[in-house]
C-alpha cells in the first residue's frame, strides 16, 4: 500500500460478464477510484467464456458504472485499466495465456506482483479454479496473493470441507476472503461500535436486562431467475447459515481484547460454539419453515413459489425461516435470539430489535394502556440508523407515560451516500484486512448447526406448503414461536414500532 492509502494490485475477476460483476463490483471499484483509493497502479482482468475485445469489455464496465447512478467523471481513464481474457475455467490449456497476460500487466502498471483473484462465478467452479491457479503458476508471485470467494461456501458441512481443502492447497487461511456482504453493511459494522463504545449499552447487554433479540431480514421479491439454485438451497442455507448467524454472532460476542481481525473472529467463533444444538424432533419446537403461495403484491399478480421457473411443482423448499436460537453461556442463558427471513413478504427490510426487560413494578403501568418496553432498533436496510424507544411523561395535565424515540439516521449525519458493502469489502481485501470476512471456523460451525435443521426438514415433507401469502409477514406458526414464550414480533414502520 502506498502512504496515502492507495492500493496497487492486479484484480482478476472470474465471471466478469455476470450479474454480480456488473451490478456490484465494477461500480464499487469505480467509487474507490474516484476517492483516490486505487491510484493509477491497478489493473483488472475480466475472465468469462464469451468472446469480447478489451474495448467491448471496457464499454460494458462504463455502462455498468453509469447504470449504477454514478456521475462517471474520469470513467474513460478508469475503464482503460480493464482487460478481458476469454477463457473457460474448466479448460486447463487457457490458464497459461492468462498467466502471461497477468505478468505483462504487472510489469506495465508496476503492481509488485500483488494479485487478487475474485471468484464471482457459480460455486461448483470455486475449487477447480483455485487448484488451477496453483498448478498453472498464477499464484507464484512476489507480492501478496488473495482469493475472494462468493457465497455459497459449500452446500453443507461436508461439501464446505471439501471446497476448503481444495482452496487451501493454493491459499493459506489468511489469504482467503470469504464474502458475506452483510458484513460490509455500515449498520452491521456499527453493531460492535454501538455495543462496545457506549457505557449506556454494554453494562445492560446480557440476560439480566435483555428479554429477547429479534433479527429480521425480509424481501418482497420472489426467487425470480434463481429457481434452479434456490431449489438446492432454500432460505436456511441461502440466508441463515451466513448472514443471519453472522449478525447474531456480532450481537452476542464478548468484547474482544483488541480490535484486531484475530481477536474479533475468535470472539465470534466462541458464539458459534455456544449455540445450542437443535436436532431431530426438537427442530419443530425451535424452527418454522414457510413457502409462498400465489397472490397479489403491490397490486400485481405473482405466482406461487412452485410455479416459478425451474422449480419443482411439488417442491418442499422453504422460502421462509423463523427460528429461536439459544446461546448457552453465562451472558445469554435464557435469552432467545429470534431470527426470521423470507421472500415475497410485505416489506424489504433488515432490522435488529433488542427488547429490554420491563422495570420491576412499573409505576406508570395501566392495564388498558400498556407501556412498551425499552427497545433499541438497529435499522440495517433500507434505512440505516438507530432508534431508542423510551418512556417519558406525556405532555399536558397528569402524569401518564408515553413512548418517545431518539433517532439517528446514518446517511443524514454523514451527509454522503453510505458506501456500498462491496466497496468497503473490496477495499478491505486490498488492504489485507480480513475482519469483515468469514473465517473457516465460523463457516464450519455454522454449517454444522444448520445441517441438523436441514436434515430434519429434508426427512419430512411439509404438507402445509404453500403456507403464506405474498405481501404477508410469513406463516402463522412464526408468531406462535414467540407467543409460546410470551413474546411477539415487533413490526417497525417509518421508525414506529408496533406489536404484531
Ligand atoms: P451469473 O450472472 O450467472 O454470472 C456467471 C459468470 O460466470 C458469467 O460471467 C459467465 O460468463 C461466467 N461463466 C460461467 N461458466 C463459465 C466457465 N465455464 N468459464 C468461465 N466463465 C464462466 O452469476 P452472478 O449472479 O454474477 O453470481 C456469481 C457468484 O456470486 C455466485 O456464486 C453467486 O452465488 C454469488 N452472488 C451473486 C450475487 C448477485 O447479486 N448476483 C449476490 C451474492 C452472491 P460466460 O457465460 O460469458 O462464460
Short mmCIF file of C-alpha atoms and ligand atoms in Angstrom, two decimals:
data_model
loop_
_atom_site.label_atom_id
_atom_site.label_comp_id
_atom_site.label_asym_id
_atom_site.label_seq_id
_atom_site.Cartn_x
_atom_site.Cartn_y
_atom_site.Cartn_z
CA UNK A 1 0.00 0.00 0.00
CA UNK A 2 1.29 3.48 -0.73
CA UNK A 3 1.50 6.12 2.02
CA UNK A 4 -1.72 7.90 1.00
CA UNK A 5 -3.75 4.71 1.23
CA UNK A 6 -3.82 3.95 -2.49
CA UNK A 7 -3.69 0.27 -3.34
CA UNK A 8 -1.73 -1.39 -6.09
CA UNK A 9 -2.81 -4.79 -7.29
CA UNK A 10 -3.90 -6.84 -10.23
CA UNK A 11 -7.50 -7.94 -9.75
CA UNK A 12 -8.71 -10.94 -11.73
CA UNK A 13 -12.48 -11.21 -11.78
CA UNK A 14 -13.70 -14.66 -12.79
CA UNK A 15 -17.29 -14.26 -14.02
CA UNK A 16 -16.69 -10.72 -15.34
CA UNK A 17 -19.70 -10.75 -17.66
CA UNK A 18 -22.07 -11.82 -14.88
CA UNK A 19 -24.64 -10.02 -12.75
CA UNK A 20 -22.51 -9.56 -9.64
CA UNK A 21 -19.54 -8.12 -11.53
CA UNK A 22 -21.70 -5.67 -13.45
CA UNK A 23 -24.10 -4.58 -10.74
CA UNK A 24 -21.72 -4.50 -7.78
CA UNK A 25 -18.02 -5.00 -8.48
CA UNK A 26 -17.39 -2.51 -11.32
CA UNK A 27 -19.36 0.34 -9.71
CA UNK A 28 -17.63 -0.34 -6.35
CA UNK A 29 -14.18 -0.26 -7.95
CA UNK A 30 -15.15 2.95 -9.71
CA UNK A 31 -16.13 4.57 -6.41
CA UNK A 32 -12.76 3.59 -4.91
CA UNK A 33 -11.06 5.04 -7.98
CA UNK A 34 -12.98 8.33 -7.62
CA UNK A 35 -11.98 8.54 -3.97
CA UNK A 36 -8.34 8.17 -4.98
CA UNK A 37 -8.01 4.78 -3.28
CA UNK A 38 -6.91 2.87 -6.36
CA UNK A 39 -4.41 5.32 -7.93
CA UNK A 40 -3.08 4.54 -11.39
CA UNK A 41 -1.46 1.38 -10.19
CA UNK A 42 -4.20 -1.14 -10.60
CA UNK A 43 -5.41 -3.34 -13.44
CA UNK A 44 -8.38 -5.66 -13.77
CA UNK A 45 -8.55 -8.78 -15.93
CA UNK A 46 -12.09 -9.88 -16.57
CA UNK A 47 -12.47 -13.60 -17.21
CA UNK A 48 -15.50 -15.33 -18.76
CA UNK A 49 -16.22 -17.55 -21.74
CA UNK A 50 -17.94 -15.27 -24.23
CA UNK A 51 -15.59 -13.63 -26.71
CA UNK A 52 -15.09 -9.91 -26.09
CA UNK A 53 -12.34 -7.49 -27.08
CA UNK A 54 -10.77 -5.28 -24.42
CA UNK A 55 -12.69 -2.35 -25.91
CA UNK A 56 -16.04 -4.15 -25.70
CA UNK A 57 -15.31 -5.16 -22.12
CA UNK A 58 -14.39 -1.57 -21.23
CA UNK A 59 -17.67 -0.37 -22.74
CA UNK A 60 -19.53 -2.89 -20.52
CA UNK A 61 -17.67 -1.58 -17.48
CA UNK A 62 -18.57 2.04 -18.32
CA UNK A 63 -22.20 1.08 -18.88
CA UNK A 64 -22.46 -0.69 -15.53
CA UNK A 65 -20.97 2.32 -13.74
CA UNK A 66 -23.44 4.70 -15.37
CA UNK A 67 -26.35 2.32 -14.67
CA UNK A 68 -25.34 2.27 -11.02
CA UNK A 69 -26.08 6.02 -10.96
CA UNK A 70 -22.52 7.25 -10.66
CA UNK A 71 -21.67 10.67 -12.09
CA UNK A 72 -19.00 8.98 -14.24
CA UNK A 73 -16.24 11.63 -14.13
CA UNK A 74 -12.93 10.07 -15.20
CA UNK A 75 -14.74 6.99 -16.47
CA UNK A 76 -12.58 6.62 -19.62
CA UNK A 77 -9.40 6.71 -17.54
CA UNK A 78 -10.92 4.20 -15.07
CA UNK A 79 -12.10 1.79 -17.78
CA UNK A 80 -8.70 1.88 -19.53
CA UNK A 81 -7.37 -0.27 -16.66
CA UNK A 82 -9.72 -3.14 -17.61
CA UNK A 83 -8.64 -6.04 -19.83
CA UNK A 84 -10.51 -9.13 -20.94
CA UNK A 85 -9.50 -12.75 -21.26
CA UNK A 86 -11.95 -15.17 -22.87
CA UNK A 87 -11.44 -18.40 -21.05
CA UNK A 88 -13.40 -21.44 -19.98
CA UNK A 89 -12.28 -22.07 -16.41
CA UNK A 90 -12.62 -25.82 -16.93
CA UNK A 91 -10.14 -25.70 -19.82
CA UNK A 92 -6.63 -26.27 -18.44
CA UNK A 93 -4.94 -25.06 -21.60
CA UNK A 94 -6.01 -21.44 -21.33
CA UNK A 95 -4.55 -20.70 -17.84
CA UNK A 96 -1.07 -20.31 -19.42
CA UNK A 97 -2.32 -17.42 -21.58
CA UNK A 98 -3.95 -15.85 -18.51
CA UNK A 99 -0.67 -16.11 -16.65
CA UNK A 100 1.18 -14.37 -19.50
CA UNK A 101 -1.37 -11.55 -19.55
CA UNK A 102 -1.14 -11.12 -15.78
CA UNK A 103 2.65 -10.88 -15.92
CA UNK A 104 2.53 -8.27 -18.68
CA UNK A 105 0.06 -6.09 -16.79
CA UNK A 106 2.02 -6.49 -13.59
CA UNK A 107 5.11 -5.07 -15.34
CA UNK A 108 3.22 -2.40 -17.22
CA UNK A 109 1.50 -0.95 -14.14
CA UNK A 110 4.25 -1.73 -11.62
CA UNK A 111 1.94 -3.79 -9.39
CA UNK A 112 4.69 -5.54 -7.42
CA UNK A 113 3.23 -8.97 -8.08
CA UNK A 114 0.17 -8.28 -5.88
CA UNK A 115 -2.78 -10.36 -7.00
CA UNK A 116 -6.42 -10.62 -6.01
CA UNK A 117 -8.44 -13.44 -7.54
CA UNK A 118 -12.17 -12.71 -7.23
CA UNK A 119 -14.42 -15.70 -7.92
CA UNK A 120 -17.76 -14.20 -8.99
CA UNK A 121 -18.99 -17.44 -10.52
CA UNK A 122 -21.18 -20.43 -9.79
CA UNK A 123 -19.84 -22.25 -6.70
CA UNK A 124 -19.02 -25.52 -8.50
CA UNK A 125 -16.11 -23.67 -10.15
CA UNK A 126 -14.52 -22.32 -6.93
CA UNK A 127 -12.45 -25.42 -6.12
CA UNK A 128 -11.28 -26.19 -9.70
CA UNK A 129 -10.23 -22.55 -10.29
CA UNK A 130 -8.22 -22.45 -7.04
CA UNK A 131 -6.46 -25.70 -7.99
CA UNK A 132 -5.63 -24.36 -11.47
CA UNK A 133 -4.34 -21.06 -10.15
CA UNK A 134 -1.76 -23.01 -8.19
CA UNK A 135 -0.91 -25.74 -10.70
CA UNK A 136 -0.59 -23.24 -13.58
CA UNK A 137 1.63 -20.91 -11.59
CA UNK A 138 -0.68 -17.90 -11.32
CA UNK A 139 -0.14 -17.85 -7.57
CA UNK A 140 3.69 -17.80 -7.86
CA UNK A 141 4.09 -14.11 -7.20
CA UNK A 142 6.49 -11.76 -5.46
CA UNK A 143 3.71 -9.74 -3.78
CA UNK A 144 0.58 -10.82 -1.94
CA UNK A 145 -1.98 -13.25 -3.32
CA UNK A 146 -5.56 -13.26 -2.08
CA UNK A 147 -8.63 -15.25 -3.01
CA UNK A 148 -12.04 -13.61 -2.70
CA UNK A 149 -14.80 -16.16 -2.77
CA UNK A 150 -18.53 -15.54 -3.05
CA UNK A 151 -21.25 -17.39 -1.24
CA UNK A 152 -22.37 -20.11 -1.04
CA UNK A 153 -19.31 -21.66 0.59
CA UNK A 154 -20.47 -25.25 0.22
CA UNK A 155 -23.91 -26.73 0.42
CA UNK A 156 -23.44 -28.38 3.81
CA UNK A 157 -20.53 -29.10 6.15
CA UNK A 158 -19.20 -31.98 4.09
CA UNK A 159 -19.09 -30.05 0.80
CA UNK A 160 -17.70 -26.97 2.58
CA UNK A 161 -14.83 -29.08 3.98
CA UNK A 162 -14.11 -30.43 0.50
CA UNK A 163 -14.12 -26.93 -1.01
CA UNK A 164 -11.95 -25.61 1.79
CA UNK A 165 -9.41 -28.36 1.24
CA UNK A 166 -9.23 -27.51 -2.45
CA UNK A 167 -8.70 -23.80 -1.93
CA UNK A 168 -6.25 -24.35 0.92
CA UNK A 169 -3.92 -26.25 -1.43
CA UNK A 170 -3.36 -22.89 -3.16
CA UNK A 171 -4.05 -20.28 -0.44
CA UNK A 172 -3.44 -20.15 3.30
CA UNK A 173 -6.37 -19.32 5.59
CA UNK A 174 -5.24 -15.69 5.93
CA UNK A 175 -5.19 -15.35 2.13
CA UNK A 176 -8.84 -16.43 1.80
CA UNK A 177 -11.53 -13.73 1.92
CA UNK A 178 -14.94 -15.40 2.17
CA UNK A 179 -17.50 -12.75 1.29
CA UNK A 180 -20.57 -12.27 3.45
CA UNK A 181 -21.76 -8.96 2.08
CA UNK A 182 -23.85 -8.31 5.21
CA UNK A 183 -20.53 -7.83 7.00
CA UNK A 184 -19.84 -4.93 4.62
CA UNK A 185 -23.05 -3.12 5.56
CA UNK A 186 -22.50 0.05 7.56
CA UNK A 187 -25.02 -0.72 10.28
CA UNK A 188 -23.85 -4.31 10.69
CA UNK A 189 -20.33 -2.97 11.22
CA UNK A 190 -21.89 -0.48 13.63
CA UNK A 191 -23.18 -3.22 15.97
CA UNK A 192 -19.74 -3.53 17.58
CA UNK A 193 -19.36 0.23 17.99
CA UNK A 194 -22.84 0.69 19.45
CA UNK A 195 -22.17 -2.11 21.91
CA UNK A 196 -18.58 -1.56 22.91
CA UNK A 197 -18.28 2.25 22.75
CA UNK A 198 -21.32 3.08 24.90
CA UNK A 199 -21.47 2.87 28.65
CA UNK A 200 -25.23 3.11 28.20
CA UNK A 201 -25.49 -0.27 26.48
CA UNK A 202 -22.61 -2.55 27.32
CA UNK A 203 -23.45 -2.98 31.04
CA UNK A 204 -27.05 -3.86 30.08
CA UNK A 205 -26.10 -6.21 27.23
CA UNK A 206 -26.87 -9.51 28.96
CA UNK A 207 -29.59 -11.75 30.33
CA UNK A 208 -30.23 -9.54 33.37
CA UNK A 209 -31.58 -6.68 31.27
CA UNK A 210 -32.42 -8.01 27.82
CA UNK A 211 -35.51 -10.17 27.39
CA UNK A 212 -35.06 -11.15 23.74
CA UNK A 213 -33.42 -10.06 20.49
CA UNK A 214 -35.13 -10.18 17.10
CA UNK A 215 -33.29 -10.18 13.77
CA UNK A 216 -35.43 -9.84 10.65
CA UNK A 217 -34.37 -9.78 7.02
CA UNK A 218 -37.31 -9.74 4.63
CA UNK A 219 -37.63 -9.36 0.89
CA UNK A 220 -40.58 -8.56 -1.34
CA UNK A 221 -39.01 -10.29 -4.35
CA UNK A 222 -39.58 -13.95 -5.10
CA UNK A 223 -36.85 -16.25 -6.40
CA UNK A 224 -37.00 -14.56 -9.83
CA UNK A 225 -34.45 -16.25 -12.14
CA UNK A 226 -32.67 -18.13 -9.37
CA UNK A 227 -35.08 -21.07 -9.09
CA UNK A 228 -32.53 -23.71 -10.09
CA UNK A 229 -30.06 -22.62 -7.42
CA UNK A 230 -32.72 -21.91 -4.82
CA UNK A 231 -34.24 -25.38 -5.13
CA UNK A 232 -30.96 -26.81 -3.80
CA UNK A 233 -30.59 -24.12 -1.18
CA UNK A 234 -33.77 -22.68 0.38
CA UNK A 235 -33.84 -19.83 2.86
CA UNK A 236 -31.99 -21.78 5.56
CA UNK A 237 -28.83 -22.27 3.50
CA UNK A 238 -29.16 -19.06 1.48
CA UNK A 239 -29.67 -16.67 4.42
CA UNK A 240 -29.45 -18.31 7.85
CA UNK A 241 -26.15 -20.20 7.54
CA UNK A 242 -24.33 -16.99 6.67
CA UNK A 243 -25.96 -13.56 7.04
CA UNK A 244 -28.38 -14.23 9.92
CA UNK A 245 -25.88 -16.18 12.02
CA UNK A 246 -23.18 -13.58 11.38
CA UNK A 247 -25.47 -10.82 12.74
CA UNK A 248 -26.29 -12.95 15.78
CA UNK A 249 -22.56 -13.52 16.41
CA UNK A 250 -21.88 -9.76 16.38
CA UNK A 251 -24.79 -9.14 18.75
CA UNK A 252 -23.78 -11.88 21.17
CA UNK A 253 -19.98 -11.89 21.19
CA UNK A 254 -17.89 -10.86 24.19
CA UNK A 255 -15.86 -7.66 23.83
CA UNK A 256 -12.63 -8.56 22.03
CA UNK A 257 -9.45 -7.59 23.88
CA UNK A 258 -8.33 -5.63 20.80
CA UNK A 259 -9.98 -4.60 17.55
CA UNK A 260 -7.83 -6.95 15.50
CA UNK A 261 -9.04 -9.48 12.96
CA UNK A 262 -7.94 -12.46 15.06
CA UNK A 263 -9.44 -11.21 18.32
CA UNK A 264 -12.80 -10.30 16.79
CA UNK A 265 -13.03 -13.54 14.87
CA UNK A 266 -12.14 -15.61 17.89
CA UNK A 267 -14.96 -13.99 19.93
CA UNK A 268 -17.42 -14.66 17.11
CA UNK A 269 -16.28 -18.27 16.91
CA UNK A 270 -16.99 -18.66 20.64
CA UNK A 271 -20.59 -17.58 20.00
CA UNK A 272 -20.98 -20.22 17.28
CA UNK A 273 -19.57 -22.79 19.70
CA UNK A 274 -22.13 -21.75 22.34
CA UNK A 275 -25.14 -22.10 20.04
CA UNK A 276 -27.48 -24.72 21.44
CA UNK A 277 -27.62 -27.69 19.06
CA UNK A 278 -31.12 -28.30 17.76
CA UNK A 279 -31.80 -31.58 16.03
CA UNK A 280 -34.32 -34.30 15.31
CA UNK A 281 -37.75 -33.85 16.84
CA UNK A 282 -36.59 -30.73 18.71
CA UNK A 283 -36.36 -28.80 15.42
CA UNK A 284 -40.11 -28.17 15.25
CA UNK A 285 -40.00 -26.51 18.69
CA UNK A 286 -37.35 -24.03 17.56
CA UNK A 287 -37.76 -23.55 13.81
CA UNK A 288 -40.61 -22.77 11.44
CA UNK A 289 -40.44 -23.06 7.67
CA UNK A 290 -42.65 -21.48 5.05
CA UNK A 291 -43.19 -21.35 1.32
CA UNK A 292 -45.06 -18.59 -0.51
CA UNK A 293 -48.23 -19.24 -2.47
CA UNK A 294 -49.70 -17.21 -5.34
CA UNK A 295 -51.36 -13.85 -4.72
CA UNK A 296 -51.03 -10.13 -5.26
CA UNK A 297 -48.21 -7.89 -4.16
CA UNK A 298 -48.25 -4.13 -4.74
CA UNK A 299 -51.29 -4.61 -6.99
CA UNK A 300 -49.55 -7.20 -9.20
CA UNK A 301 -50.40 -10.88 -9.57
CA UNK A 302 -47.43 -13.00 -8.51
CA UNK A 303 -47.02 -16.78 -8.92
CA UNK A 304 -46.54 -19.25 -6.13
CA UNK A 305 -43.00 -20.50 -5.48
CA UNK A 306 -43.90 -23.83 -7.06
CA UNK A 307 -44.89 -22.02 -10.27
CA UNK A 308 -41.63 -20.08 -10.57
CA UNK A 309 -39.24 -21.05 -13.43
CA UNK A 310 -37.03 -24.09 -12.74
CA UNK A 311 -38.92 -25.01 -9.55
CA UNK A 312 -40.43 -28.44 -8.90
CA UNK A 313 -44.25 -28.34 -8.87
CA UNK A 314 -44.17 -30.29 -5.57
CA UNK A 315 -41.18 -28.50 -4.13
CA UNK A 316 -40.53 -28.89 -0.41
CA UNK A 317 -38.01 -25.99 -0.44
CA UNK A 318 -38.57 -23.30 2.18
CA UNK A 319 -38.68 -19.65 1.12
CA UNK A 320 -39.13 -18.53 4.74
CA UNK A 321 -37.46 -19.46 8.00
CA UNK A 322 -38.11 -18.30 11.55
CA UNK A 323 -36.04 -19.68 14.37
CA UNK A 324 -35.24 -19.38 18.03
CA UNK A 325 -31.55 -19.60 18.87
CA UNK A 326 -30.27 -20.10 22.38
CA UNK A 327 -26.72 -19.19 23.28
CA UNK A 328 -25.73 -21.31 26.21
CA UNK A 329 -23.19 -19.16 28.03
CA UNK A 330 -23.29 -17.01 31.16
CA UNK A 331 -24.12 -13.79 29.36
CA UNK A 332 -27.04 -15.13 27.34
CA UNK A 333 -28.51 -18.09 29.22
CA UNK A 334 -32.29 -17.87 28.91
CA UNK A 335 -32.41 -15.08 26.28
CA UNK A 336 -33.93 -16.15 22.97
CA UNK A 337 -32.48 -14.72 19.76
CA UNK A 338 -35.33 -14.89 17.27
CA UNK A 339 -34.44 -14.75 13.60
CA UNK A 340 -36.69 -14.65 10.54
CA UNK A 341 -36.05 -14.25 6.87
CA UNK A 342 -38.09 -14.83 3.76
CA UNK A 343 -39.07 -13.91 0.24
CA UNK A 344 -42.29 -12.28 -1.04
CA UNK A 345 -43.04 -10.69 2.30
CA UNK A 346 -44.72 -7.34 2.91
CA UNK A 347 -41.54 -5.23 3.05
CA UNK A 348 -37.91 -5.24 2.05
CA UNK A 349 -36.14 -4.61 5.28
CA UNK A 350 -33.36 -5.76 7.59
CA UNK A 351 -33.62 -4.80 11.24
CA UNK A 352 -32.46 -5.83 14.67
CA UNK A 353 -34.63 -5.17 17.72
CA UNK A 354 -33.23 -5.51 21.19
CA UNK A 355 -36.04 -5.73 23.73
CA UNK A 356 -35.06 -4.81 27.27
CA UNK A 357 -36.79 -6.27 30.28
CA UNK A 358 -39.55 -4.28 31.96
CA UNK A 359 -38.64 -2.37 35.10
CA UNK A 360 -39.85 -4.28 38.18
CA UNK A 361 -43.21 -2.89 39.24
CA UNK A 362 -43.59 -0.09 36.71
CA UNK A 363 -45.49 2.71 38.50
CA UNK A 364 -46.82 4.04 35.19
CA UNK A 365 -48.31 0.79 34.00
CA UNK A 366 -52.05 0.88 33.34
CA UNK A 367 -53.84 -2.32 32.29
CA UNK A 368 -55.77 -0.60 29.48
CA UNK A 369 -52.72 1.36 28.18
CA UNK A 370 -49.72 -0.94 28.33
CA UNK A 371 -46.35 0.75 28.05
CA UNK A 372 -43.85 -0.55 25.57
CA UNK A 373 -40.62 -1.92 26.96
CA UNK A 374 -37.42 -0.08 26.04
CA UNK A 375 -36.35 -1.12 22.57
CA UNK A 376 -33.16 -0.49 20.66
CA UNK A 377 -33.80 -0.77 16.94
CA UNK A 378 -30.83 -1.08 14.58
CA UNK A 379 -32.01 -0.28 11.06
CA UNK A 380 -29.72 -2.04 8.59
CA UNK A 381 -31.54 -1.55 5.30
CA UNK A 382 -33.12 0.25 3.54
CA UNK A 383 -32.92 2.90 6.30
CA UNK A 384 -29.64 2.99 8.17
CA UNK A 385 -29.70 4.19 11.73
CA UNK A 386 -30.64 3.54 15.33
CA UNK A 387 -33.82 4.29 17.25
CA UNK A 388 -34.02 4.05 21.00
CA UNK A 389 -37.56 3.76 22.36
CA UNK A 390 -38.02 5.14 25.86
CA UNK A 391 -40.97 6.12 28.02
CA UNK A 392 -41.44 9.74 29.12
CA UNK A 393 -44.14 11.94 30.58
CA UNK A 394 -47.00 12.71 28.24
CA UNK A 395 -47.23 16.49 27.67
CA UNK A 396 -50.11 18.23 29.46
CA UNK A 397 -52.03 17.50 32.62
CA UNK A 398 -51.46 14.38 34.65
CA UNK A 399 -48.53 12.03 34.92
CA UNK A 400 -49.23 9.50 32.19
CA UNK A 401 -46.21 7.96 30.47
CA UNK A 402 -45.90 7.68 26.74
CA UNK A 403 -43.32 6.37 24.28
CA UNK A 404 -40.65 8.72 22.90
CA UNK A 405 -38.00 7.92 20.31
CA UNK A 406 -34.41 9.03 19.98
CA UNK A 407 -33.33 8.51 16.39
CA UNK A 408 -30.11 8.64 14.48
CA UNK A 409 -30.10 8.28 10.69
CA UNK A 410 -26.71 7.33 9.36
CA UNK A 411 -26.83 8.98 5.93
CA UNK A 412 -28.29 12.23 7.25
CA UNK A 413 -25.36 12.69 9.64
CA UNK A 414 -22.59 11.71 7.26
CA UNK A 415 -24.02 13.99 4.54
CA UNK A 416 -22.99 11.45 1.94
CA UNK A 417 -24.25 8.25 0.47
CA UNK A 418 -23.05 5.45 2.65
CA UNK A 419 -20.58 3.25 0.79
CA UNK A 420 -21.89 0.11 -0.81
CA UNK A 421 -20.93 -3.07 1.07
CA UNK A 422 -18.85 -4.35 -1.86
CA UNK A 423 -16.89 -1.11 -1.97
CA UNK A 424 -15.85 -1.50 1.66
CA UNK A 425 -15.10 -5.18 1.31
CA UNK A 426 -13.02 -4.80 -1.86
CA UNK A 427 -11.00 -2.07 -0.19
CA UNK A 428 -10.56 -4.17 2.96
CA UNK A 429 -9.27 -7.03 0.81
CA UNK A 430 -6.79 -4.76 -0.98
CA UNK A 431 -5.51 -3.55 2.41
CA UNK A 432 -5.29 -7.11 3.69
CA UNK A 433 -7.92 -6.63 6.41
CA UNK A 434 -9.98 -9.83 6.70
CA UNK A 435 -12.03 -8.81 9.76
CA UNK A 436 -15.27 -8.44 7.82
CA UNK A 437 -14.93 -11.77 6.02
CA UNK A 438 -15.89 -15.18 7.39
CA UNK A 439 -13.14 -17.34 8.85
CA UNK A 440 -13.24 -21.06 8.04
CA UNK A 441 -14.12 -21.96 11.65
CA UNK A 442 -17.17 -19.68 11.53
CA UNK A 443 -18.28 -21.29 8.27
CA UNK A 444 -17.76 -24.83 9.56
CA UNK A 445 -19.57 -24.21 12.87
CA UNK A 446 -22.50 -22.50 11.19
CA UNK A 447 -22.87 -25.34 8.68
CA UNK A 448 -22.81 -27.93 11.43
CA UNK A 449 -25.63 -26.01 13.22
CA UNK A 450 -27.71 -25.58 10.06
CA UNK A 451 -27.16 -29.14 8.73
CA UNK A 452 -29.07 -30.62 11.67
CA UNK A 453 -32.09 -28.47 10.86
CA UNK A 454 -31.99 -29.24 7.14
CA UNK A 455 -31.60 -32.96 7.93
CA UNK A 456 -34.83 -32.84 9.92
CA UNK A 457 -36.65 -30.87 7.22
CA UNK A 458 -35.46 -32.98 4.33
CA UNK A 459 -36.67 -36.15 6.01
CA UNK A 460 -40.25 -34.82 6.31
CA UNK A 461 -42.33 -33.12 3.65
CA UNK A 462 -44.19 -30.05 4.91
CA UNK A 463 -47.78 -30.76 3.88
CA UNK A 464 -48.87 -27.21 4.74
CA UNK A 465 -46.81 -25.69 1.86
CA UNK A 466 -47.58 -23.16 0.46
CA UNK A 467 -48.37 -21.63 3.83
CA UNK A 468 -48.08 -17.86 3.45
CA UNK A 469 -49.41 -15.23 1.10
CA UNK A 470 -47.31 -12.76 -0.84
CA UNK A 471 -47.16 -9.44 1.00
CA UNK A 472 -47.87 -11.04 4.37
CA UNK A 473 -45.46 -11.38 7.28
CA UNK A 474 -44.96 -15.12 6.82
CA UNK A 475 -46.66 -18.23 8.21
CA UNK A 476 -48.79 -18.00 11.36
CA UNK A 477 -46.56 -20.57 13.07
CA UNK A 478 -43.78 -17.95 13.21
CA UNK A 479 -45.96 -15.84 15.51
CA UNK A 480 -46.65 -18.87 17.70
CA UNK A 481 -42.92 -19.47 18.05
CA UNK A 482 -42.75 -16.26 20.08
CA UNK A 483 -46.19 -16.26 21.68
CA UNK A 484 -45.48 -19.57 23.43
CA UNK A 485 -42.56 -17.76 25.15
CA UNK A 486 -44.79 -14.76 25.99
CA UNK A 487 -43.26 -12.54 23.27
CA UNK A 488 -44.32 -11.21 19.85
CA UNK A 489 -42.51 -9.89 16.79
CA UNK A 490 -42.13 -6.14 16.72
CA UNK A 491 -43.06 -4.55 13.44
CA UNK A 492 -41.15 -1.41 12.52
CA UNK A 493 -42.67 1.02 10.03
CA UNK A 494 -41.33 4.53 9.40
CA UNK A 495 -39.37 4.25 12.63
CA UNK A 496 -42.57 3.40 14.57
CA UNK A 497 -42.82 0.05 16.31
CA UNK A 498 -46.00 -1.92 16.78
CA UNK A 499 -46.76 -5.30 18.26
CA UNK A 500 -47.58 -7.86 15.57
P1 LIG B 1 -24.05 -15.02 -13.28
O1 LIG B 1 -24.71 -13.72 -13.63
O2 LIG B 1 -24.67 -16.28 -13.72
O3 LIG B 1 -22.57 -14.95 -13.88
C1 LIG B 1 -21.75 -16.07 -14.04
C2 LIG B 1 -20.47 -15.67 -14.74
O4 LIG B 1 -19.64 -16.83 -14.89
C3 LIG B 1 -20.64 -15.08 -16.10
O5 LIG B 1 -19.70 -14.06 -16.29
C4 LIG B 1 -20.32 -16.27 -17.03
O6 LIG B 1 -19.87 -15.74 -18.25
C5 LIG B 1 -19.20 -16.93 -16.24
N1 LIG B 1 -19.00 -18.35 -16.54
C6 LIG B 1 -19.91 -19.36 -16.43
N2 LIG B 1 -19.34 -20.55 -16.74
C7 LIG B 1 -18.04 -20.27 -17.04
C8 LIG B 1 -16.91 -21.07 -17.40
N3 LIG B 1 -17.01 -22.41 -17.54
N4 LIG B 1 -15.73 -20.46 -17.59
C9 LIG B 1 -15.61 -19.12 -17.47
N5 LIG B 1 -16.63 -18.32 -17.10
C10 LIG B 1 -17.83 -18.88 -16.90
O7 LIG B 1 -23.79 -15.14 -11.72
P2 LIG B 1 -23.77 -13.98 -10.61
O8 LIG B 1 -25.16 -13.63 -10.22
O9 LIG B 1 -22.89 -12.87 -11.06
O10 LIG B 1 -23.15 -14.74 -9.36
C11 LIG B 1 -21.77 -15.07 -9.26
C12 LIG B 1 -21.47 -15.60 -7.87
O11 LIG B 1 -21.75 -14.58 -6.93
C13 LIG B 1 -22.31 -16.81 -7.43
O12 LIG B 1 -21.54 -17.61 -6.59
C14 LIG B 1 -23.44 -16.17 -6.63
O13 LIG B 1 -23.97 -17.07 -5.67
C15 LIG B 1 -22.69 -15.04 -5.96
N6 LIG B 1 -23.55 -13.92 -5.56
C16 LIG B 1 -24.19 -13.16 -6.51
C17 LIG B 1 -24.96 -12.08 -6.10
C18 LIG B 1 -25.65 -11.20 -7.11
O14 LIG B 1 -26.19 -10.16 -6.69
N7 LIG B 1 -25.65 -11.53 -8.37
C19 LIG B 1 -25.08 -11.78 -4.73
C20 LIG B 1 -24.41 -12.57 -3.80
C21 LIG B 1 -23.64 -13.63 -4.23
P3 LIG B 1 -19.90 -16.52 -19.66
O15 LIG B 1 -21.28 -17.06 -19.83
O16 LIG B 1 -19.52 -15.46 -20.65
O17 LIG B 1 -18.87 -17.57 -19.55
#
